[in-house]
PDB file of C-alpha atoms and ligand atoms in Angstrom:
ATOM      1  CA  MET A 159     -20.504   6.765 -25.322  1.00 83.00           C
ATOM      2  CA  GLY A 160     -21.072   3.299 -26.467  1.00 87.00           C
ATOM      3  CA  TYR A 161     -22.031   1.042 -29.385  1.00 89.00           C
ATOM      4  CA  SER A 162     -25.758   1.751 -29.488  1.00 92.00           C
ATOM      5  CA  GLN A 163     -28.433   3.650 -27.670  1.00 94.00           C
ATOM      6  CA  GLU A 164     -29.528   0.482 -25.866  1.00 95.00           C
ATOM      7  CA  TYR A 165     -25.863  -0.339 -24.927  1.00 94.00           C
ATOM      8  CA  VAL A 166     -25.337   3.218 -23.616  1.00 95.00           C
ATOM      9  CA  GLU A 167     -28.677   3.117 -21.611  1.00 96.00           C
ATOM     10  CA  ASN A 168     -27.734  -0.250 -19.994  1.00 96.00           C
ATOM     11  CA  MET A 169     -24.254   0.871 -19.162  1.00 95.00           C
ATOM     12  CA  THR A 170     -25.391   4.169 -17.665  1.00 96.00           C
ATOM     13  CA  ARG A 171     -27.973   2.281 -15.506  1.00 97.00           C
ATOM     14  CA  LEU A 172     -25.399  -0.172 -14.134  1.00 97.00           C
ATOM     15  CA  HIS A 173     -22.854   2.632 -13.568  1.00 96.00           C
ATOM     16  CA  GLN A 174     -25.579   4.744 -11.752  1.00 96.00           C
ATOM     17  CA  ALA A 175     -26.512   1.774  -9.626  1.00 97.00           C
ATOM     18  CA  LEU A 176     -22.888   1.388  -8.433  1.00 97.00           C
ATOM     19  CA  ARG A 177     -22.578   5.207  -7.810  1.00 96.00           C
ATOM     20  CA  ASP A 178     -25.762   5.165  -5.797  1.00 96.00           C
ATOM     21  CA  ASN A 179     -25.003   2.141  -3.846  1.00 97.00           C
ATOM     22  CA  PRO A 180     -21.186   1.169  -3.541  1.00 96.00           C
ATOM     23  CA  ARG A 181     -22.382  -1.831  -1.454  1.00 98.00           C
ATOM     24  CA  THR A 182     -23.863  -3.506  -4.600  1.00 98.00           C
ATOM     25  CA  TRP A 183     -22.680  -7.132  -4.930  1.00 98.00           C
ATOM     26  CA  ILE A 184     -20.460  -7.867  -7.927  1.00 98.00           C
ATOM     27  CA  GLN A 185     -19.634 -11.326  -9.122  1.00 98.00           C
ATOM     28  CA  LEU A 186     -16.529 -11.439 -11.234  1.00 98.00           C
ATOM     29  CA  VAL A 187     -17.198 -13.541 -14.356  1.00 97.00           C
ATOM     30  CA  LYS A 188     -15.094 -14.869 -17.087  1.00 95.00           C
ATOM     31  CA  GLY A 189     -16.293 -13.695 -20.454  1.00 92.00           C
ATOM     32  CA  PRO A 190     -19.367 -11.679 -21.377  1.00 93.00           C
ATOM     33  CA  ASP A 191     -21.143  -9.840 -18.546  1.00 94.00           C
ATOM     34  CA  GLN A 192     -24.171  -7.635 -18.139  1.00 94.00           C
ATOM     35  CA  LEU A 193     -22.574  -4.909 -20.221  1.00 92.00           C
ATOM     36  CA  CYS A 194     -21.854  -7.251 -23.042  1.00 91.00           C
ATOM     37  CA  GLU A 195     -25.571  -8.469 -23.060  1.00 91.00           C
ATOM     38  CA  LYS A 196     -26.478  -5.315 -24.875  1.00 92.00           C
ATOM     39  CA  TYR A 197     -23.790  -5.357 -27.382  1.00 90.00           C
ATOM     40  CA  PRO A 198     -25.617  -4.716 -30.735  1.00 88.00           C
ATOM     41  CA  ASN A 199     -26.204  -7.647 -33.046  1.00 79.00           C
ATOM     42  CA  SER A 200     -24.694  -5.757 -36.010  1.00 77.00           C
ATOM     43  CA  GLY A 201     -20.863  -5.885 -36.408  1.00 71.00           C
ATOM     44  CA  GLU A 202     -18.407  -8.291 -35.073  1.00 76.00           C
ATOM     45  CA  TYR A 203     -19.279  -9.722 -31.621  1.00 79.00           C
ATOM     46  CA  HIS A 204     -15.862  -9.058 -29.949  1.00 82.00           C
ATOM     47  CA  CYS A 205     -16.790  -9.856 -26.395  1.00 85.00           C
ATOM     48  CA  GLU A 206     -15.386 -13.446 -26.664  1.00 88.00           C
ATOM     49  CA  HIS A 207     -12.297 -12.364 -28.590  1.00 89.00           C
ATOM     50  CA  HIS A 208      -9.109 -13.814 -27.009  1.00 91.00           C
ATOM     51  CA  ASP A 209      -7.680 -10.183 -26.593  1.00 90.00           C
ATOM     52  CA  ILE A 210     -10.451  -9.272 -24.329  1.00 90.00           C
ATOM     53  CA  TYR A 211     -10.071 -12.378 -22.155  1.00 94.00           C
ATOM     54  CA  GLU A 212      -6.280 -11.534 -21.932  1.00 93.00           C
ATOM     55  CA  ARG A 213      -6.982  -7.878 -20.977  1.00 93.00           C
ATOM     56  CA  ASP A 214      -9.405  -9.021 -18.390  1.00 94.00           C
ATOM     57  CA  ALA A 215      -7.026 -11.462 -16.925  1.00 96.00           C
ATOM     58  CA  ILE A 216      -4.098  -8.949 -16.814  1.00 95.00           C
ATOM     59  CA  ILE A 217      -6.108  -6.212 -14.965  1.00 95.00           C
ATOM     60  CA  LEU A 218      -7.756  -8.629 -12.502  1.00 97.00           C
ATOM     61  CA  GLU A 219      -4.413 -10.000 -11.463  1.00 97.00           C
ATOM     62  CA  LYS A 220      -2.990  -6.456 -11.327  1.00 96.00           C
ATOM     63  CA  ILE A 221      -5.758  -5.376  -8.777  1.00 97.00           C
ATOM     64  CA  GLY A 222      -5.564  -8.628  -6.797  1.00 98.00           C
ATOM     65  CA  LEU A 223      -8.870 -10.198  -7.724  1.00 98.00           C
ATOM     66  CA  LYS A 224      -9.934 -13.577  -9.135  1.00 97.00           C
ATOM     67  CA  ILE A 225     -12.720 -14.851 -11.376  1.00 97.00           C
ATOM     68  CA  GLY A 226     -15.659 -16.199  -9.325  1.00 97.00           C
ATOM     69  CA  GLN A 227     -15.213 -13.703  -6.362  1.00 98.00           C
ATOM     70  CA  ILE A 228     -18.320 -11.984  -5.142  1.00 98.00           C
ATOM     71  CA  LEU A 229     -17.642  -8.656  -3.428  1.00 98.00           C
ATOM     72  CA  TYR A 230     -18.979  -5.174  -2.962  1.00 98.00           C
ATOM     73  CA  TRP A 231     -18.356  -2.578  -5.605  1.00 98.00           C
ATOM     74  CA  LYS A 232     -16.645  -0.445  -2.967  1.00 97.00           C
ATOM     75  CA  ASP A 233     -14.135  -3.251  -2.268  1.00 98.00           C
ATOM     76  CA  ILE A 234     -13.307  -3.397  -5.967  1.00 98.00           C
ATOM     77  CA  GLU A 235     -12.803   0.383  -5.957  1.00 97.00           C
ATOM     78  CA  ALA A 236     -10.441  -0.151  -2.842  1.00 98.00           C
ATOM     79  CA  ASN A 237      -8.305  -2.612  -4.828  1.00 98.00           C
ATOM     80  CA  ILE A 238      -8.193  -0.162  -7.745  1.00 98.00           C
ATOM     81  CA  GLN A 239      -6.968   2.497  -5.347  1.00 97.00           C
ATOM     82  CA  LYS A 240      -4.351   0.149  -4.026  1.00 98.00           C
ATOM     83  CA  TYR A 241      -3.012  -1.388  -7.192  1.00 98.00           C
ATOM     84  CA  ALA A 242      -3.951   0.493 -10.309  1.00 97.00           C
ATOM     85  CA  LEU A 243      -2.528   3.517 -12.026  1.00 97.00           C
ATOM     86  CA  PRO A 244      -4.134   5.740 -14.820  1.00 96.00           C
ATOM     87  CA  SER A 245      -1.172   4.823 -16.952  1.00 96.00           C
ATOM     88  CA  ASP A 246      -2.206   1.152 -16.854  1.00 95.00           C
ATOM     89  CA  ILE A 247      -4.884   2.058 -19.499  1.00 95.00           C
ATOM     90  CA  HIS A 248      -2.053   2.744 -21.996  1.00 94.00           C
ATOM     91  CA  THR A 249      -0.405  -0.595 -21.556  1.00 93.00           C
ATOM     92  CA  VAL A 250      -3.322  -2.962 -20.661  1.00 93.00           C
ATOM     93  CA  CYS A 251      -5.719  -1.404 -23.210  1.00 92.00           C
ATOM     94  CA  GLU A 252      -3.298  -0.650 -25.849  1.00 90.00           C
ATOM     95  CA  THR A 253      -5.445  -1.906 -28.700  1.00 88.00           C
ATOM     96  CA  CYS A 254      -8.818  -0.584 -27.473  1.00 89.00           C
ATOM     97  CA  SER A 255     -10.530   1.978 -29.767  1.00 89.00           C
ATOM     98  CA  TRP A 256     -12.027   3.814 -26.759  1.00 91.00           C
ATOM     99  CA  ARG A 257      -8.605   4.498 -25.138  1.00 94.00           C
ATOM    100  CA  SER A 258      -7.833   7.666 -27.034  1.00 95.00           C
ATOM    101  CA  TYR A 259     -10.841   9.444 -25.484  1.00 95.00           C
ATOM    102  CA  GLY A 260      -9.179   9.474 -22.155  1.00 95.00           C
ATOM    103  CA  VAL A 261     -12.261   8.789 -20.104  1.00 94.00           C
ATOM    104  CA  CYS A 262     -11.028   5.389 -18.722  1.00 94.00           C
ATOM    105  CA  GLU A 263      -7.848   7.049 -17.523  1.00 96.00           C
ATOM    106  CA  GLU A 264      -9.792   9.848 -15.857  1.00 96.00           C
ATOM    107  CA  GLY A 265     -12.115   7.271 -14.311  1.00 95.00           C
ATOM    108  CA  ILE A 266      -9.069   5.569 -12.512  1.00 96.00           C
ATOM    109  CA  GLN A 267      -7.784   9.022 -11.555  1.00 97.00           C
ATOM    110  CA  ASP A 268     -11.130   9.879  -9.959  1.00 96.00           C
ATOM    111  CA  ILE A 269     -11.193   6.528  -8.024  1.00 96.00           C
ATOM    112  CA  LEU A 270      -7.655   7.107  -6.866  1.00 97.00           C
ATOM    113  CA  ALA A 271      -8.630  10.589  -5.732  1.00 96.00           C
ATOM    114  CA  GLY A 272     -11.586   9.091  -3.690  1.00 94.00           C
ATOM    115  CA  LYS A 273     -14.182  10.604  -5.942  1.00 95.00           C
ATOM    116  CA  GLY A 274     -15.692   7.233  -6.825  1.00 94.00           C
ATOM    117  CA  LEU A 275     -17.302   6.772 -10.231  1.00 94.00           C
ATOM    118  CA  LYS A 276     -17.729   9.751 -12.511  1.00 89.00           C
ATOM    119  CA  GLU A 277     -21.164  11.373 -12.822  1.00 89.00           C
ATOM    120  CA  VAL A 278     -22.850  10.671 -16.148  1.00 87.00           C
ATOM    121  CA  LYS A 279     -24.334  13.830 -17.548  1.00 81.00           C
TER     122      LYS A 279
HETATM  123  S1  SF4 B 169      -9.577   1.620 -22.690  1.00 66.89           S
HETATM  124 FE1  SF4 B 169     -11.440   1.705 -21.374  1.00 66.89          FE
HETATM  125  S2  SF4 B 169     -13.064   0.768 -22.638  1.00 66.89           S
HETATM  126 FE2  SF4 B 169     -11.027   0.141 -23.540  1.00 66.89          FE
HETATM  127  S3  SF4 B 169     -10.638  -1.774 -22.580  1.00 66.89           S
HETATM  128 FE3  SF4 B 169      -9.572  -0.235 -21.344  1.00 66.89          FE
HETATM  129  S4  SF4 B 169     -11.035   0.254 -19.697  1.00 66.89           S
HETATM  130 FE4  SF4 B 169     -12.196  -0.883 -21.378  1.00 66.89          FE
END
């Protein structure tokens, strides 16, 4: 799922890279990232909307991480396992249009169960 074919392909590629190599380095940035780079030109560019910054700040604090940190994806997963709950999606992401599909909640559930990132089919 995503905003365009190009967005979906980019997201799938990044997701797959993390699945294949959990020791991939991640730098936590404030604002648009490598997923947002492929947000289509059509429609409102919401990646710099204040709601998104707030949501990012809430979830980062919740999982004990800070902007600017550089760490392995597996360490981010470890913090998710320690501090996040599937129900956080309902509160932190209350206004997100993707929330009702349930995939983000399932994603957290899988990480808590030690299954890592979901396979994209
Ligand atoms: S519901 Fe999913 S897509 Fe929407 S903000 Fe939360 S994690 Fe991101």
